[in-house]
């Protein structure tokens, strides 16, 4: 089923004994059927928080403000039953650690049958046939044998592919892959990228991909959101972000991309400084303490959203001046 996704002024904080962690602040996002959306940013910037909010799977200590909707339906306001139904067949999240998606004591086949619990129209044999076909589609050739395996008997790459197959079995209108390649070696990574590229071709729902690997994002996505310290600091079409990056953070992130360096470096370049403490986010611009183009106003006044083109925006004082 296809639909549209929209987050508007979305904020998420986690209540912890050490205080409220402001993991997401005033995020606006939209995605339409057929689009592949990329989300990038350093570790701890809120990428997983954002996609977990999209799947309505935030942990109990999370508090949401603002709006996140699927096909115009406000996700946070759904009752538990409708939430389960919606997750069952419209929104699927392949989480950062695919091991968490599986029950260690059940075979892959039994679990993939369970994943189709909402398909009351299908019998067990039909569900198993769908599974075999889907495993083949994600590049697992000996599907029948694999269905008898337990999760720990699969390699990391294989588990990741089974997790994607599990998600696809529900025919989701929104497929979210959180760091689909980060835990994998180079060969496995290439296989997953190949799979996502194939999917991109014949899938008409929305795909959201979170990745540290800018090359993966550049190759697969139509539009990119760049996150820093819980905020979207720049967003635009993939070409605008990779060839015409405007926010100093996006520029720094691209400059540090390991793929840019032909020779193997002893130490990869990193952006100097650290993420701010998210229990007390800085007022003004969140990136100001690390920014090489900082102005007097950056420390005190929240930066405006600057429209660089109809689809390319950046939140920055230096860009607006
Ligand atoms: N359940 C939780 N309780 C408290 N704080 C949390 C929780 N989950 C995440 N956080 C905090 O929220 C912030 C954003 O985390 P998140 O996992 O969304 O970042 P990320 O961009 O996905 O990072 P990574 O690239 O390492 O996966 C971090 O400061 C993190 O420590
Ligand atoms: Mg994450």
Short mmCIF file of C-alpha atoms and ligand atoms in Angstrom, two decimals:
data_model
loop_
_atom_site.label_atom_id
_atom_site.label_comp_id
_atom_site.label_asym_id
_atom_site.label_seq_id
_atom_site.Cartn_x
_atom_site.Cartn_y
_atom_site.Cartn_z
CA UNK A 1 0.00 0.00 0.00
CA UNK A 2 1.47 3.41 -0.81
CA UNK A 3 1.05 6.53 1.25
CA UNK A 4 2.80 9.70 2.33
CA UNK A 5 4.82 10.41 5.43
CA UNK A 6 5.06 13.80 7.11
CA UNK A 7 6.75 14.99 10.27
CA UNK A 8 6.08 18.53 11.30
CA UNK A 9 7.82 20.34 14.14
CA UNK A 10 8.58 16.90 15.56
CA UNK A 11 10.53 16.78 18.82
CA UNK A 12 11.44 13.73 20.89
CA UNK A 13 13.05 13.70 24.29
CA UNK A 14 14.09 10.72 26.38
CA UNK A 15 13.48 10.94 30.11
CA UNK A 16 16.51 9.55 31.94
CA UNK A 17 17.78 9.71 35.53
CA UNK A 18 20.37 12.22 34.28
CA UNK A 19 17.69 14.53 32.81
CA UNK A 20 15.78 14.89 29.53
CA UNK A 21 17.81 14.04 26.44
CA UNK A 22 16.58 16.27 23.61
CA UNK A 23 17.22 13.73 20.86
CA UNK A 24 15.09 15.37 18.17
CA UNK A 25 14.08 19.01 17.86
CA UNK A 26 11.61 20.69 15.51
CA UNK A 27 12.13 18.30 12.64
CA UNK A 28 10.13 18.71 9.41
CA UNK A 29 10.21 15.88 6.90
CA UNK A 30 8.02 14.69 4.10
CA UNK A 31 8.17 11.76 1.75
CA UNK A 32 5.93 10.56 -1.06
CA UNK A 33 5.37 7.21 -2.77
CA UNK A 34 8.28 6.16 -4.96
CA UNK A 35 10.82 8.34 -3.14
CA UNK A 36 14.00 7.10 -1.50
CA UNK A 37 14.99 9.33 1.40
CA UNK A 38 18.47 9.37 2.98
CA UNK A 39 19.29 10.44 6.52
CA UNK A 40 22.89 11.24 7.43
CA UNK A 41 24.76 12.67 10.40
CA UNK A 42 27.33 11.67 12.99
CA UNK A 43 26.67 9.07 15.64
CA UNK A 44 24.23 10.36 18.27
CA UNK A 45 22.57 12.95 15.98
CA UNK A 46 19.13 11.39 16.35
CA UNK A 47 18.83 9.37 13.14
CA UNK A 48 17.56 6.20 14.81
CA UNK A 49 15.26 8.26 17.04
CA UNK A 50 13.71 9.84 13.95
CA UNK A 51 13.14 6.58 12.06
CA UNK A 52 11.90 4.81 15.19
CA UNK A 53 9.35 7.61 15.59
CA UNK A 54 8.33 7.05 11.95
CA UNK A 55 7.66 3.39 12.78
CA UNK A 56 5.92 4.37 15.99
CA UNK A 57 8.30 2.16 17.98
CA UNK A 58 9.92 4.64 20.36
CA UNK A 59 10.74 3.24 23.82
CA UNK A 60 8.56 3.98 26.83
CA UNK A 61 10.82 6.77 28.14
CA UNK A 62 10.36 8.80 24.93
CA UNK A 63 8.09 11.88 24.87
CA UNK A 64 6.87 13.21 21.53
CA UNK A 65 5.84 16.75 20.62
CA UNK A 66 4.67 17.97 17.25
CA UNK A 67 3.23 15.76 14.59
CA UNK A 68 4.16 12.65 12.65
CA UNK A 69 1.63 11.25 10.27
CA UNK A 70 1.21 8.45 7.77
CA UNK A 71 -1.37 9.06 5.06
CA UNK A 72 -2.71 11.91 7.15
CA UNK A 73 -3.20 9.68 10.22
CA UNK A 74 -1.46 11.00 13.32
CA UNK A 75 0.72 8.08 14.47
CA UNK A 76 1.09 8.98 18.13
CA UNK A 77 -2.67 9.27 18.59
CA UNK A 78 -3.54 5.76 17.38
CA UNK A 79 -4.79 3.24 19.89
CA UNK A 80 -2.57 0.21 20.51
CA UNK A 81 -4.59 -2.14 18.32
CA UNK A 82 -4.60 0.12 15.29
CA UNK A 83 -0.89 0.82 15.84
CA UNK A 84 -0.15 -2.89 15.62
CA UNK A 85 -2.19 -3.24 12.46
CA UNK A 86 -0.50 -0.28 10.88
CA UNK A 87 2.96 -1.60 11.75
CA UNK A 88 1.96 -5.03 10.53
CA UNK A 89 1.30 -4.12 6.97
CA UNK A 90 2.11 -0.53 6.19
CA UNK A 91 5.31 0.51 7.96
CA UNK A 92 8.34 -1.75 8.37
CA UNK A 93 11.57 -0.90 10.17
CA UNK A 94 14.73 -2.93 9.65
CA UNK A 95 16.55 -1.85 12.76
CA UNK A 96 20.23 -1.11 13.20
CA UNK A 97 20.85 -4.50 14.84
CA UNK A 98 18.94 -7.14 12.85
CA UNK A 99 19.53 -9.69 15.61
CA UNK A 100 16.96 -7.83 17.74
CA UNK A 101 14.32 -8.47 15.05
CA UNK A 102 14.49 -12.23 15.60
CA UNK A 103 13.61 -14.61 18.36
CA UNK A 104 16.75 -16.73 18.98
CA UNK A 105 14.81 -19.93 19.79
CA UNK A 106 12.59 -20.06 16.68
CA UNK A 107 13.62 -20.99 13.15
CA UNK A 108 13.72 -18.31 10.49
CA UNK A 109 10.84 -20.02 8.65
CA UNK A 110 8.55 -20.04 11.68
CA UNK A 111 9.30 -16.40 12.40
CA UNK A 112 8.69 -15.32 8.84
CA UNK A 113 5.34 -17.11 8.97
CA UNK A 114 4.55 -15.11 12.13
CA UNK A 115 5.52 -11.88 10.39
CA UNK A 116 2.56 -12.47 8.07
CA UNK A 117 0.05 -12.84 10.92
CA UNK A 118 -2.08 -10.06 9.45
CA UNK A 119 -2.57 -12.08 6.22
CA UNK A 120 -5.60 -14.01 7.40
CA UNK A 121 -6.34 -14.86 3.77
CA UNK A 122 -3.26 -17.11 3.48
CA UNK A 123 -2.70 -20.63 4.85
CA UNK A 124 0.60 -21.82 6.29
CA UNK A 125 1.76 -23.46 3.05
CA UNK A 126 1.04 -20.29 1.08
CA UNK A 127 2.90 -18.23 3.65
CA UNK A 128 5.92 -20.54 3.39
CA UNK A 129 5.82 -20.28 -0.41
CA UNK A 130 5.81 -16.48 -0.14
CA UNK A 131 8.79 -16.70 2.22
CA UNK A 132 10.77 -18.92 -0.15
CA UNK A 133 10.08 -16.51 -3.01
CA UNK A 134 11.02 -13.48 -0.90
CA UNK A 135 14.24 -15.08 0.35
CA UNK A 136 15.14 -15.76 -3.25
CA UNK A 137 14.43 -12.15 -4.07
CA UNK A 138 16.86 -10.91 -1.41
CA UNK A 139 19.54 -13.21 -2.81
CA UNK A 140 19.27 -16.23 -0.52
CA UNK A 141 19.37 -19.15 -2.92
CA UNK A 142 18.87 -22.20 -0.67
CA UNK A 143 15.72 -20.73 0.83
CA UNK A 144 14.13 -24.02 1.91
CA UNK A 145 17.19 -24.98 3.93
CA UNK A 146 17.57 -21.49 5.40
CA UNK A 147 14.01 -21.56 6.67
CA UNK A 148 15.08 -24.36 9.02
CA UNK A 149 18.03 -22.31 10.39
CA UNK A 150 18.08 -20.41 13.67
CA UNK A 151 19.10 -16.73 13.60
CA UNK A 152 22.57 -17.40 15.12
CA UNK A 153 23.33 -19.84 12.30
CA UNK A 154 23.25 -17.03 9.73
CA UNK A 155 26.09 -14.63 8.92
CA UNK A 156 25.56 -10.92 9.62
CA UNK A 157 24.92 -10.19 5.95
CA UNK A 158 22.48 -13.05 5.67
CA UNK A 159 20.59 -11.90 8.80
CA UNK A 160 20.40 -8.40 7.39
CA UNK A 161 18.93 -9.76 4.17
CA UNK A 162 16.44 -11.95 6.05
CA UNK A 163 15.41 -8.88 8.07
CA UNK A 164 14.79 -6.99 4.83
CA UNK A 165 12.84 -10.00 3.47
CA UNK A 166 10.78 -10.08 6.69
CA UNK A 167 9.96 -6.40 6.23
CA UNK A 168 9.01 -6.86 2.59
CA UNK A 169 6.71 -9.80 3.35
CA UNK A 170 4.32 -7.31 4.90
CA UNK A 171 4.15 -5.28 1.63
CA UNK A 172 4.87 -2.07 3.50
CA UNK A 173 4.16 1.33 2.04
CA UNK A 174 7.10 2.62 4.08
CA UNK A 175 10.29 0.57 4.37
CA UNK A 176 12.91 1.96 6.74
CA UNK A 177 16.46 0.58 6.82
CA UNK A 178 18.51 1.89 9.75
CA UNK A 179 22.23 1.48 8.94
CA UNK A 180 21.67 -1.47 6.64
CA UNK A 181 25.36 -1.93 5.87
CA UNK A 182 27.40 -0.58 8.77
CA UNK A 183 27.97 -3.85 10.62
CA UNK A 184 28.97 -5.73 7.48
CA UNK A 185 32.23 -6.40 5.68
CA UNK A 186 32.81 -4.91 2.25
CA UNK A 187 31.49 -7.89 0.27
CA UNK A 188 28.30 -8.17 2.30
CA UNK A 189 27.86 -4.43 2.12
CA UNK A 190 28.06 -4.56 -1.67
CA UNK A 191 25.39 -7.28 -1.69
CA UNK A 192 23.01 -5.26 0.47
CA UNK A 193 23.50 -2.16 -1.65
CA UNK A 194 22.81 -4.23 -4.73
CA UNK A 195 19.63 -5.52 -3.09
CA UNK A 196 18.47 -2.02 -2.13
CA UNK A 197 19.21 -0.83 -5.66
CA UNK A 198 17.04 -3.63 -7.05
CA UNK A 199 14.30 -2.79 -4.59
CA UNK A 200 14.45 0.83 -5.57
CA UNK A 201 13.63 -0.16 -9.10
CA UNK A 202 10.44 -2.10 -8.54
CA UNK A 203 9.05 -0.77 -5.30
CA UNK A 204 6.57 2.09 -5.32
CA UNK A 205 6.37 2.77 -1.60
CA UNK A 206 8.73 5.03 0.31
CA UNK A 207 12.20 3.81 1.32
CA UNK A 208 14.07 5.61 4.12
CA UNK A 209 17.77 4.75 4.46
CA UNK A 210 19.91 5.82 7.40
CA UNK A 211 23.63 5.49 6.81
CA UNK A 212 27.03 6.74 7.89
CA UNK A 213 28.20 5.82 4.42
CA UNK A 214 27.69 8.87 2.27
CA UNK A 215 28.41 6.81 -0.85
CA UNK A 216 25.45 4.54 -0.06
CA UNK A 217 23.19 7.58 0.34
CA UNK A 218 24.50 9.26 -2.82
CA UNK A 219 23.92 6.12 -4.82
CA UNK A 220 20.48 5.16 -3.60
CA UNK A 221 18.57 8.26 -2.51
CA UNK A 222 16.53 10.96 -4.22
CA UNK A 223 16.51 13.36 -1.28
CA UNK A 224 18.72 13.72 1.77
CA UNK A 225 18.20 15.11 5.27
CA UNK A 226 21.39 16.05 7.13
CA UNK A 227 21.01 15.85 10.90
CA UNK A 228 23.12 17.42 13.60
CA UNK A 229 22.44 17.20 17.33
CA UNK A 230 18.78 16.31 16.85
CA UNK A 231 18.02 18.90 14.17
CA UNK A 232 17.78 18.79 10.40
CA UNK A 233 20.39 21.38 9.40
CA UNK A 234 20.14 20.93 5.62
CA UNK A 235 17.96 19.01 3.21
CA UNK A 236 17.62 18.78 -0.52
CA UNK A 237 17.82 16.65 -3.63
CA UNK A 238 20.77 14.28 -3.56
CA UNK A 239 22.75 16.31 -6.13
CA UNK A 240 22.25 19.55 -4.21
CA UNK A 241 23.54 17.95 -1.01
CA UNK A 242 26.56 16.27 -2.59
CA UNK A 243 27.54 18.94 -5.11
CA UNK A 244 26.19 22.13 -3.61
CA UNK A 245 26.29 21.54 0.15
CA UNK A 246 25.74 24.84 1.90
CA UNK A 247 25.58 24.25 5.64
CA UNK A 248 29.06 24.25 7.27
CA UNK A 249 28.19 20.94 8.97
CA UNK A 250 27.25 19.22 5.69
CA UNK A 251 30.44 20.57 4.14
CA UNK A 252 32.53 19.25 7.06
CA UNK A 253 30.80 15.87 6.93
CA UNK A 254 31.53 15.54 3.20
CA UNK A 255 35.13 16.67 3.69
CA UNK A 256 35.64 13.87 6.23
CA UNK A 257 34.11 11.13 4.08
CA UNK A 258 36.68 8.32 4.01
CA UNK A 259 35.65 7.43 0.46
CA UNK A 260 37.19 10.73 -0.71
CA UNK A 261 40.66 9.57 0.14
CA UNK A 262 42.37 7.38 -2.43
CA UNK A 263 45.18 6.25 -0.15
CA UNK A 264 44.56 4.50 3.10
CA UNK A 265 45.09 7.04 5.85
CA UNK A 266 46.48 6.13 9.27
CA UNK A 267 43.76 8.19 10.87
CA UNK A 268 40.55 9.26 9.23
CA UNK A 269 39.83 12.98 9.42
CA UNK A 270 37.06 13.95 11.81
CA UNK A 271 35.21 17.19 12.46
CA UNK A 272 36.99 18.90 15.38
CA UNK A 273 34.99 19.13 18.61
CA UNK A 274 32.12 17.06 19.96
CA UNK A 275 28.36 16.90 19.81
CA UNK A 276 26.78 19.14 22.45
CA UNK A 277 25.29 17.61 25.57
CA UNK A 278 21.71 16.92 24.51
CA UNK A 279 20.38 17.33 28.06
CA UNK A 280 21.27 21.02 27.69
CA UNK A 281 21.33 21.84 23.99
CA UNK A 282 22.97 25.20 23.21
CA UNK A 283 20.68 28.12 22.50
CA UNK A 284 21.25 29.68 19.11
CA UNK A 285 22.72 27.36 16.49
CA UNK A 286 23.49 23.82 17.71
CA UNK A 287 26.55 23.64 15.46
CA UNK A 288 28.03 27.02 16.49
CA UNK A 289 30.56 25.57 19.01
CA UNK A 290 32.21 23.56 16.20
CA UNK A 291 31.58 25.82 13.23
CA UNK A 292 34.41 27.48 11.30
CA UNK A 293 32.11 30.20 9.95
CA UNK A 294 30.58 31.24 13.26
CA UNK A 295 29.10 34.77 13.56
CA UNK A 296 28.21 36.77 16.66
CA UNK A 297 24.51 35.91 16.39
CA UNK A 298 25.12 32.14 16.13
CA UNK A 299 25.60 31.67 19.87
CA UNK A 300 22.34 33.36 20.84
CA UNK A 301 19.79 33.38 18.03
CA UNK A 302 18.34 30.24 16.41
CA UNK A 303 19.32 30.30 12.74
CA UNK A 304 16.66 30.89 10.08
CA UNK A 305 15.68 28.27 7.55
CA UNK A 306 17.19 29.57 4.31
CA UNK A 307 15.56 28.51 1.06
CA UNK A 308 18.34 27.91 -1.46
CA UNK A 309 15.99 26.51 -4.10
CA UNK A 310 12.46 25.14 -4.12
CA UNK A 311 13.70 21.86 -2.64
CA UNK A 312 17.01 22.79 -0.95
CA UNK A 313 17.05 24.40 2.50
CA UNK A 314 19.70 25.05 5.18
CA UNK A 315 19.41 26.35 8.72
CA UNK A 316 22.33 28.76 9.07
CA UNK A 317 23.11 32.42 9.86
CA UNK A 318 26.22 32.43 7.66
CA UNK A 319 24.22 31.27 4.65
CA UNK A 320 21.50 33.86 5.18
CA UNK A 321 23.90 36.79 5.58
N1 LIG B 1 16.22 4.94 24.98
C1 LIG B 1 17.00 6.02 25.17
N2 LIG B 1 17.05 6.64 26.38
C2 LIG B 1 17.83 7.73 26.54
N3 LIG B 1 18.57 8.29 25.59
C3 LIG B 1 18.57 7.73 24.39
C4 LIG B 1 17.79 6.56 24.09
N4 LIG B 1 17.98 6.23 22.78
C5 LIG B 1 18.83 7.15 22.27
N5 LIG B 1 19.19 8.05 23.23
C6 LIG B 1 20.06 9.24 23.04
O1 LIG B 1 19.47 10.04 22.04
C7 LIG B 1 20.48 10.63 21.21
C8 LIG B 1 20.21 10.25 19.77
O2 LIG B 1 20.42 8.85 19.63
P1 LIG B 1 20.14 8.05 18.28
O3 LIG B 1 20.33 6.61 18.58
O4 LIG B 1 18.85 8.50 17.72
O5 LIG B 1 21.33 8.58 17.34
P2 LIG B 1 21.89 8.02 15.96
O6 LIG B 1 22.08 9.21 15.08
O7 LIG B 1 21.03 6.92 15.47
O8 LIG B 1 23.33 7.44 16.36
P3 LIG B 1 24.14 6.21 15.70
O9 LIG B 1 24.69 6.73 14.41
O10 LIG B 1 25.22 5.93 16.70
O11 LIG B 1 23.20 5.07 15.53
C9 LIG B 1 21.81 10.14 21.76
O12 LIG B 1 22.28 11.12 22.64
C10 LIG B 1 21.44 8.88 22.51
O13 LIG B 1 22.34 8.64 23.57
MG1 LIG B 2 21.33 4.93 15.06
#
